[in-house]
GROMACS .gro file of C-alpha atoms in nm:
model
  375
    1MET     CA    1  10.440   8.152  12.155
    2ARG     CA    2  10.814   8.202  12.102
    3THR     CA    3  10.810   8.486  11.848
    4ASN     CA    4  11.083   8.743  11.789
    5LEU     CA    5  11.061   9.086  11.628
    6LEU     CA    6  11.176   8.962  11.287
    7ILE     CA    7  10.903   8.702  11.254
    8VAL     CA    8  10.651   8.960  11.370
    9SER     CA    9  10.773   9.181  11.085
   10VAL     CA   10  10.713   8.900  10.834
   11PHE     CA   11  10.361   8.840  10.962
   12VAL     CA   12  10.279   9.213  10.954
   13PHE     CA   13  10.415   9.235  10.600
   14LEU     CA   14  10.203   8.943  10.479
   15LEU     CA   15   9.894   9.067  10.661
   16LEU     CA   16   9.905   9.411  10.506
   17THR     CA   17   9.959   9.286  10.151
   18SER     CA   18   9.750   8.971  10.131
   19PRO     CA   19   9.424   8.983   9.933
   20LEU     CA   20   9.265   8.776  10.209
   21PHE     CA   21   9.290   9.067  10.450
   22ALA     CA   22   8.931   9.140  10.549
   23GLN     CA   23   8.941   9.348  10.861
   24THR     CA   24   9.177   9.544  11.083
   25ASP     CA   25   9.385   9.308  11.295
   26ILE     CA   26   9.475   9.404  11.651
   27GLN     CA   27   9.683   9.229  11.915
   28ARG     CA   28   9.466   9.034  12.157
   29LYS     CA   29   9.692   9.092  12.457
   30ALA     CA   30   9.773   9.451  12.545
   31PHE     CA   31   9.929   9.624  12.847
   32THR     CA   32   9.947   9.976  12.698
   33PRO     CA   33   9.721  10.167  12.455
   34SER     CA   34   9.794  10.114  12.085
   35PHE     CA   35   9.690  10.275  11.758
   36LEU     CA   36   9.690  10.110  11.414
   37SER     CA   37   9.614  10.289  11.086
   38ILE     CA   38   9.640  10.150  10.732
   39ALA     CA   39   9.605  10.344  10.408
   40GLU     CA   40   9.572  10.141  10.089
   41TYR     CA   41   9.504  10.234   9.729
   42ARG     CA   42   9.420   9.941   9.500
   43SER     CA   43   9.332   9.966   9.131
   44TYR     CA   44   9.256   9.713   8.856
   45GLU     CA   45   9.192   9.730   8.484
   46ARG     CA   46   8.946   9.470   8.348
   47SER     CA   47   8.985   9.435   7.972
   48VAL     CA   48   8.731   9.252   7.754
   49ASP     CA   49   8.790   9.260   7.378
   50ASN     CA   50   8.853   9.630   7.307
   51SER     CA   51   8.682   9.761   7.621
   52THR     CA   52   8.865   9.848   7.944
   53GLN     CA   53   8.707   9.916   8.281
   54THR     CA   54   8.898  10.058   8.581
   55ILE     CA   55   8.799   9.965   8.937
   56SER     CA   56   8.977  10.139   9.224
   57GLN     CA   57   8.944  10.179   9.599
   58PHE     CA   58   9.112  10.385   9.869
   59SER     CA   59   9.056  10.256  10.222
   60SER     CA   60   9.195  10.369  10.557
   61PRO     CA   61   9.101  10.124  10.835
   62THR     CA   62   9.194  10.256  11.178
   63ALA     CA   63   9.186  10.077  11.511
   64ILE     CA   64   9.248  10.175  11.872
   65LYS     CA   65   9.309   9.929  12.156
   66LEU     CA   66   9.274  10.024  12.523
   67PRO     CA   67   9.376   9.785  12.804
   68LEU     CA   68   9.152   9.779  13.112
   69GLY     CA   69   9.395   9.566  13.312
   70GLN     CA   70   9.639   9.282  13.252
   71ASN     CA   71   9.372   9.046  13.118
   72LEU     CA   72   9.104   9.268  12.963
   73ALA     CA   73   9.110   9.513  12.672
   74ILE     CA   74   8.867   9.682  12.436
   75ASP     CA   75   8.924   9.783  12.076
   76LEU     CA   76   8.745  10.007  11.831
   77ALA     CA   77   8.780  10.001  11.450
   78SER     CA   78   8.631  10.171  11.144
   79SER     CA   79   8.740  10.287  10.799
   80PHE     CA   80   8.688  10.557  10.541
   81ILE     CA   81   8.638  10.427  10.186
   82THR     CA   82   8.611  10.576   9.842
   83SER     CA   83   8.562  10.341   9.546
   84LEU     CA   84   8.538  10.435   9.179
   85VAL     CA   85   8.420  10.252   8.866
   86GLY     CA   86   8.427  10.498   8.579
   87SER     CA   87   8.215  10.795   8.689
   88SER     CA   88   8.028  10.589   8.952
   89LYS     CA   89   8.149  10.591   9.310
   90LEU     CA   90   8.083  10.454   9.656
   91THR     CA   91   8.218  10.677   9.934
   92GLY     CA   92   8.174  10.701  10.310
   93LEU     CA   93   8.252  10.554  10.650
   94THR     CA   94   8.207  10.189  10.738
   95ASP     CA   95   8.024  10.058  11.042
   96VAL     CA   96   8.213  10.097  11.371
   97LYS     CA   97   8.322   9.768  11.524
   98THR     CA   98   8.397   9.745  11.894
   99ARG     CA   99   8.511   9.441  12.089
  100ALA     CA  100   8.611   9.334  12.440
  101VAL     CA  101   8.877   9.062  12.477
  102ALA     CA  102   8.964   8.878  12.799
  103MET     CA  103   9.271   8.654  12.837
  104LEU     CA  104   9.238   8.413  13.130
  105PHE     CA  105   9.424   8.128  13.300
  106LYS     CA  106   9.773   8.244  13.202
  107ASP     CA  107   9.655   8.331  12.849
  108THR     CA  108   9.533   7.979  12.768
  109LEU     CA  109   9.168   8.091  12.742
  110MET     CA  110   9.043   8.383  12.533
  111LEU     CA  111   8.685   8.517  12.545
  112ASN     CA  112   8.552   8.800  12.329
  113ALA     CA  113   8.229   8.984  12.260
  114GLY     CA  114   8.159   9.270  12.025
  115VAL     CA  115   7.910   9.479  11.835
  116SER     CA  116   7.907   9.640  11.491
  117VAL     CA  117   7.731   9.976  11.510
  118PRO     CA  118   7.549  10.057  11.181
  119ASN     CA  119   7.670  10.409  11.111
  120GLY     CA  120   7.781  10.329  10.752
  121LYS     CA  121   7.547  10.388  10.459
  122SER     CA  122   7.349  10.073  10.369
  123ASP     CA  123   7.073  10.200  10.136
  124LEU     CA  124   7.267  10.225   9.811
  125ASP     CA  125   7.136  10.373   9.487
  126ILE     CA  126   7.163  10.195   9.150
  127GLU     CA  127   7.513  10.324   9.067
  128GLU     CA  128   7.646  10.250   9.416
  129THR     CA  129   7.500   9.898   9.399
  130ALA     CA  130   7.676   9.838   9.066
  131VAL     CA  131   8.007   9.950   9.219
  132SER     CA  132   7.945   9.726   9.522
  133MET     CA  133   7.890   9.422   9.300
  134LEU     CA  134   8.215   9.477   9.109
  135LEU     CA  135   8.407   9.518   9.434
  136SER     CA  136   8.276   9.175   9.542
  137ASP     CA  137   8.497   8.993   9.287
  138LYS     CA  138   8.687   8.749   9.510
  139ALA     CA  139   8.997   8.751   9.288
  140LEU     CA  140   9.062   9.125   9.318
  141GLY     CA  141   9.102   9.142   9.696
  142PHE     CA  142   8.920   9.468   9.768
  143LYS     CA  143   8.882   9.503  10.142
  144TYR     CA  144   8.529   9.647  10.136
  145ASN     CA  145   8.235   9.603   9.900
  146ARG     CA  146   7.978   9.778  10.120
  147LEU     CA  147   7.980  10.066  10.366
  148GLY     CA  148   7.725   9.958  10.623
  149GLU     CA  149   7.482   9.686  10.722
  150GLY     CA  150   7.275   9.620  11.033
  151LEU     CA  151   7.347   9.600  11.405
  152ASP     CA  152   7.561   9.287  11.441
  153LEU     CA  153   7.647   9.111  11.766
  154ASN     CA  154   7.932   8.863  11.796
  155PHE     CA  155   8.082   8.651  12.070
  156GLY     CA  156   8.322   8.361  12.093
  157GLY     CA  157   8.624   8.213  12.259
  158GLY     CA  158   8.934   8.006  12.212
  159LEU     CA  159   9.160   7.773  12.406
  160ALA     CA  160   9.533   7.717  12.347
  161GLN     CA  161   9.769   7.483  12.528
  162ALA     CA  162  10.139   7.411  12.487
  163PHE     CA  163  10.283   7.060  12.503
  164GLY     CA  164  10.655   7.116  12.474
  165SER     CA  165  10.725   7.235  12.119
  166LEU     CA  166  10.363   7.167  12.016
  167ILE     CA  167  10.089   7.425  12.066
  168ILE     CA  168   9.726   7.327  11.999
  169GLY     CA  169   9.437   7.573  11.976
  170VAL     CA  170   9.063   7.552  11.917
  171GLY     CA  171   8.795   7.819  11.906
  172ALA     CA  172   8.444   7.912  11.800
  173GLY     CA  173   8.245   8.227  11.734
  174TYR     CA  174   7.890   8.324  11.646
  175ILE     CA  175   7.767   8.637  11.467
  176ILE     CA  176   7.406   8.754  11.499
  177LYS     CA  177   7.339   8.966  11.192
  178GLY     CA  178   7.106   9.266  11.203
  179GLU     CA  179   6.864   9.378  10.933
  180TYR     CA  180   6.906   9.691  10.725
  181THR     CA  181   6.757   9.874  10.428
  182TYR     CA  182   6.943   9.744  10.124
  183ALA     CA  183   6.836   9.992   9.855
  184LYS     CA  184   6.770  10.365   9.844
  185ASP     CA  185   6.403  10.475   9.845
  186SER     CA  186   6.297  10.125   9.950
  187GLU     CA  187   6.126  10.006  10.266
  188VAL     CA  188   6.236   9.644  10.218
  189LYS     CA  189   6.445   9.519  10.511
  190TYR     CA  190   6.721   9.269  10.439
  191LYS     CA  191   6.872   9.046  10.710
  192PRO     CA  192   7.182   8.837  10.632
  193GLY     CA  193   7.192   8.494  10.791
  194ASN     CA  194   7.365   8.444  11.124
  195GLN     CA  195   7.711   8.293  11.100
  196LEU     CA  196   7.894   8.020  11.294
  197ASN     CA  197   8.273   7.984  11.280
  198VAL     CA  198   8.470   7.693  11.426
  199THR     CA  199   8.850   7.700  11.416
  200GLY     CA  200   9.134   7.470  11.509
  201GLY     CA  201   9.506   7.448  11.454
  202PHE     CA  202   9.848   7.370  11.585
  203ASP     CA  203  10.205   7.504  11.578
  204VAL     CA  204  10.521   7.291  11.584
  205HIS     CA  205  10.849   7.461  11.679
  206ALA     CA  206  11.185   7.316  11.576
  207GLY     CA  207  11.461   7.568  11.643
  208SER     CA  208  11.422   7.857  11.397
  209LEU     CA  209  11.150   7.669  11.204
  210LEU     CA  210  10.780   7.703  11.280
  211LEU     CA  211  10.521   7.481  11.110
  212ARG     CA  212  10.162   7.601  11.140
  213THR     CA  213   9.831   7.438  11.042
  214ASP     CA  214   9.496   7.619  11.072
  215GLY     CA  215   9.146   7.515  10.973
  216THR     CA  216   8.812   7.703  10.976
  217TYR     CA  217   8.457   7.583  10.922
  218THR     CA  218   8.188   7.845  10.852
  219LYS     CA  219   7.814   7.780  10.842
  220TYR     CA  220   7.560   8.040  10.729
  221ASN     CA  221   7.192   8.062  10.815
  222SER     CA  222   6.936   8.184  10.562
  223ASP     CA  223   6.917   8.546  10.449
  224GLU     CA  224   6.573   8.704  10.482
  225SER     CA  225   6.399   8.985  10.296
  226ASP     CA  226   6.100   9.125  10.486
  227SER     CA  227   6.109   8.812  10.705
  228LYS     CA  228   6.097   8.577  10.402
  229LYS     CA  229   6.385   8.339  10.339
  230VAL     CA  230   6.548   8.426  10.007
  231PHE     CA  231   6.902   8.291  10.007
  232LYS     CA  232   7.141   8.067  10.201
  233GLU     CA  233   7.511   8.071  10.128
  234GLY     CA  234   7.686   7.736  10.125
  235GLN     CA  235   7.919   7.632  10.402
  236LYS     CA  236   8.287   7.714  10.374
  237ILE     CA  237   8.589   7.510  10.481
  238SER     CA  238   8.934   7.668  10.482
  239VAL     CA  239   9.267   7.495  10.554
  240GLU     CA  240   9.598   7.681  10.566
  241GLU     CA  241   9.953   7.549  10.599
  242SER     CA  242  10.253   7.770  10.676
  243ALA     CA  243  10.626   7.714  10.712
  244ILE     CA  244  10.820   7.998  10.875
  245ILE     CA  245  11.195   8.035  10.925
  246SER     CA  246  11.318   8.315  11.151
  247THR     CA  247  11.662   8.419  11.267
  248SER     CA  248  11.799   8.747  11.402
  249LYS     CA  249  11.876   8.872  11.047
  250PHE     CA  250  11.642   8.680  10.820
  251GLY     CA  251  11.277   8.578  10.800
  252PHE     CA  252  11.094   8.368  10.542
  253ILE     CA  253  10.737   8.243  10.521
  254LEU     CA  254  10.572   8.012  10.270
  255SER     CA  255  10.198   7.951  10.302
  256GLY     CA  256   9.914   7.792  10.112
  257ARG     CA  257   9.538   7.802  10.165
  258TYR     CA  258   9.258   7.590  10.021
  259ILE     CA  259   8.898   7.711  10.043
  260ASN     CA  260   8.607   7.478   9.968
  261ARG     CA  261   8.265   7.638   9.924
  262GLY     CA  262   7.945   7.437   9.945
  263LYS     CA  263   7.629   7.473   9.743
  264SER     CA  264   7.414   7.781   9.801
  265GLU     CA  265   7.037   7.786   9.773
  266TRP     CA  266   6.780   8.056   9.704
  267ILE     CA  267   6.404   8.077   9.663
  268PRO     CA  268   6.261   8.270   9.365
  269GLN     CA  269   6.038   8.548   9.496
  270VAL     CA  270   5.731   8.486   9.280
  271GLU     CA  271   5.367   8.424   9.362
  272LEU     CA  272   5.229   8.090   9.245
  273PRO     CA  273   4.856   7.997   9.234
  274PHE     CA  274   4.682   7.783   9.496
  275GLY     CA  275   4.946   7.857   9.759
  276VAL     CA  276   5.215   7.651   9.585
  277LEU     CA  277   5.566   7.730   9.712
  278PRO     CA  278   5.836   7.800   9.451
  279ASP     CA  279   6.116   7.547   9.415
  280LYS     CA  280   6.450   7.615   9.574
  281LYS     CA  281   6.742   7.649   9.339
  282THR     CA  282   7.062   7.488   9.463
  283SER     CA  283   7.395   7.555   9.300
  284LYS     CA  284   7.762   7.600   9.382
  285LEU     CA  285   7.777   7.976   9.341
  286TYR     CA  286   8.152   8.001   9.404
  287GLY     CA  287   8.426   7.766   9.289
  288ASP     CA  288   8.695   7.637   9.523
  289GLN     CA  289   8.998   7.858   9.575
  290ILE     CA  290   9.373   7.805   9.625
  291ASN     CA  291   9.609   8.076   9.749
  292ALA     CA  292   9.988   8.053   9.772
  293ASN     CA  293  10.204   8.324   9.932
  294ALA     CA  294  10.575   8.372   9.999
  295GLY     CA  295  10.744   8.647  10.198
  296LEU     CA  296  11.107   8.733  10.265
  297SER     CA  297  11.225   8.984  10.526
  298LEU     CA  298  11.590   9.092  10.552
  299GLN     CA  299  11.724   9.299  10.840
  300ILE     CA  300  11.953   9.567  10.696
  301VAL     CA  301  12.023   9.740  11.026
  302LYS     CA  302  11.857   9.705  11.364
  303GLY     CA  303  11.497   9.822  11.334
  304PHE     CA  304  11.493   9.836  10.951
  305ASN     CA  305  11.386   9.548  10.726
  306LEU     CA  306  11.353   9.514  10.349
  307ASN     CA  307  11.058   9.297  10.246
  308PHE     CA  308  10.973   9.102   9.932
  309LEU     CA  309  10.645   8.925   9.860
  310GLY     CA  310  10.490   8.701   9.598
  311GLU     CA  311  10.133   8.572   9.595
  312SER     CA  312   9.889   8.389   9.374
  313ALA     CA  313   9.519   8.307   9.371
  314PHE     CA  314   9.340   8.040   9.169
  315ILE     CA  315   8.960   8.034   9.173
  316MET     CA  316   8.788   7.741   9.005
  317LYS     CA  317   8.475   7.758   8.789
  318ASN     CA  318   8.138   7.730   8.957
  319GLU     CA  319   7.864   7.491   8.844
  320ASP     CA  320   7.766   7.732   8.567
  321ASP     CA  321   8.126   7.724   8.433
  322MET     CA  322   8.175   8.088   8.533
  323ASN     CA  323   8.365   8.312   8.775
  324ASP     CA  324   8.702   8.138   8.753
  325ALA     CA  325   9.017   8.347   8.790
  326LYS     CA  326   9.397   8.335   8.808
  327LEU     CA  327   9.590   8.620   8.965
  328PHE     CA  328   9.961   8.669   9.042
  329GLY     CA  329  10.113   8.946   9.248
  330PHE     CA  330  10.463   9.053   9.346
  331GLY     CA  331  10.620   9.352   9.515
  332GLY     CA  332  10.826   9.481   9.801
  333GLY     CA  333  10.872   9.745  10.064
  334PHE     CA  334  11.028   9.813  10.401
  335THR     CA  335  10.946   9.807  10.770
  336VAL     CA  336  11.080  10.041  11.040
  337LYS     CA  337  11.010   9.922  11.392
  338SER     CA  338  11.095  10.013  11.748
  339SER     CA  339  11.184   9.790  12.041
  340LYS     CA  340  10.840   9.862  12.195
  341GLY     CA  341  10.656   9.715  11.896
  342SER     CA  342  10.561  10.032  11.706
  343PHE     CA  343  10.624  10.013  11.332
  344LEU     CA  344  10.591  10.184  10.996
  345ASP     CA  345  10.533   9.954  10.698
  346ILE     CA  346  10.525  10.058  10.330
  347VAL     CA  347  10.457   9.811  10.045
  348GLY     CA  348  10.391   9.834   9.672
  349LYS     CA  349  10.247   9.550   9.462
  350TYR     CA  350  10.176   9.472   9.096
  351TYR     CA  351   9.913   9.220   8.982
  352ILE     CA  352   9.844   9.037   8.656
  353GLY     CA  353   9.595   8.765   8.567
  354ASN     CA  354   9.268   8.680   8.397
  355SER     CA  355   8.916   8.559   8.474
  356ASN     CA  356   8.606   8.400   8.317
  357ASP     CA  357   8.789   8.142   8.110
  358SER     CA  358   9.062   8.396   8.017
  359LYS     CA  359   8.806   8.623   7.849
  360ILE     CA  360   8.883   8.908   8.092
  361ASP     CA  361   9.242   9.030   8.136
  362LEU     CA  362   9.334   9.173   8.475
  363LYS     CA  363   9.612   9.420   8.557
  364GLY     CA  364   9.647   9.615   8.877
  365PHE     CA  365   9.860   9.758   9.153
  366SER     CA  366   9.834   9.848   9.519
  367ALA     CA  367  10.021  10.082   9.752
  368THR     CA  368   9.991  10.033  10.128
  369THR     CA  369  10.117  10.229  10.425
  370ALA     CA  370  10.062  10.109  10.779
  371ILE     CA  371  10.161  10.258  11.113
  372ARG     CA  372  10.118  10.119  11.462
  373LEU     CA  373  10.196  10.322  11.771
  374ILE     CA  374  10.225  10.167  12.116
  375PHE     CA  375  10.218  10.417  12.399
   0.00000   0.00000   0.00000
C-alpha cells in the first residue's frame, strides 16, 4: 500500500494509545531484525458514593522479529505486568507468543502459524482473581487481565489484491485453546473455547486521502471445566471505518468502530435428581460498543512529530440493565523517527467518564513510551 512515514507515525500513535490495543503489533514483512518495546502505566479511580477505589497496571510488552529470508519471518512476544487494586496485586510474566509469517506471490498472500507457550501464572489465588476481574472492565482498556493460560495454537491466512486505487483483503484464523488450572490449590482444569475469526476489508486511495473499511466476525466454542461444558460466549461482529489524510507535513485520522456482541450461554453446575440436565441460561452478557478516535500528527522538523489524540468509548447496557459505560480521553505526545523506520514514541492521556447508569465515576490517566529499533 502507498504509505509514507507521516501516515505510519499517525498509525503508530493511535495504536499505542487506543484502549482497543490488545497485543504487541509487529510488521508482517521484514528484511532486517527489529525490536519493539512498550512501557505503559495506566491508572483509574472508581468512585461510588463516598468510596474510591484505585486500579492501576504497569505493562511492558516486548517483541522481536527475525527474518529468515525475503518472504518468511518469525516473531516472539511477551510482557511483564504488575497490577494493583488497593493492597491486592497481580504480578508476573505473560505467556510467550511466537509466530511464523510467510508472504507469498508478491505479498498478495499471507500465511501464519503460532503458539502461545504457557509460562505465565494461571492458578490465581482469591485476591489475584479479584484483581483480574476488575481489570476485565471493557471500558478501562487495560491490556492484560490475566498472566497465563494454556498451550494455544493458532493458524490463519489472508489475501489482498489491488485494483487500481482500490485494495481488497480477506482473511481467516483459528485458535485452538489449551486447558489450564484456573485457581490456586485446585485440580480443576479449565479450557476456553476455540475461536474462529473471519476478516474482510478494503482501502480506497484518492490522492492524500485514504478511506478504509474493516470488518471482523468472531465465533467462540464452548468453555469446559473438567471436560464439562460450562459457558459459551456470544459471537462478536466488529466494523470499523477510517478516513486518513496524509501529506509531507501533516497527518490526520478519524475512525469509528461498532462492536455487536451476541447472547452468551452457560450451564449451572448443579446435580439434579433422576439424571435431569440443568437448563441453559442465555443472556446478552455484554452490551454493544461504539468507539470514536481522532489523531493529528504535525511534522515540526524532519524526523520529529507532535501528536494529539482524542478518543471515546460508549458501552450499552446488557440485558440485565448493567455494565454500561461512557469514557472520554484526550492527550498528546511526540514521535522521533529515523529514515530506516526506527522510532521513539511518548504519549500521555487523561480519561474521564462513568459507568453503571452513572453510579460509578471514572477518572484516570496513562503514560506510554514505545521504542522500535530496526537493525
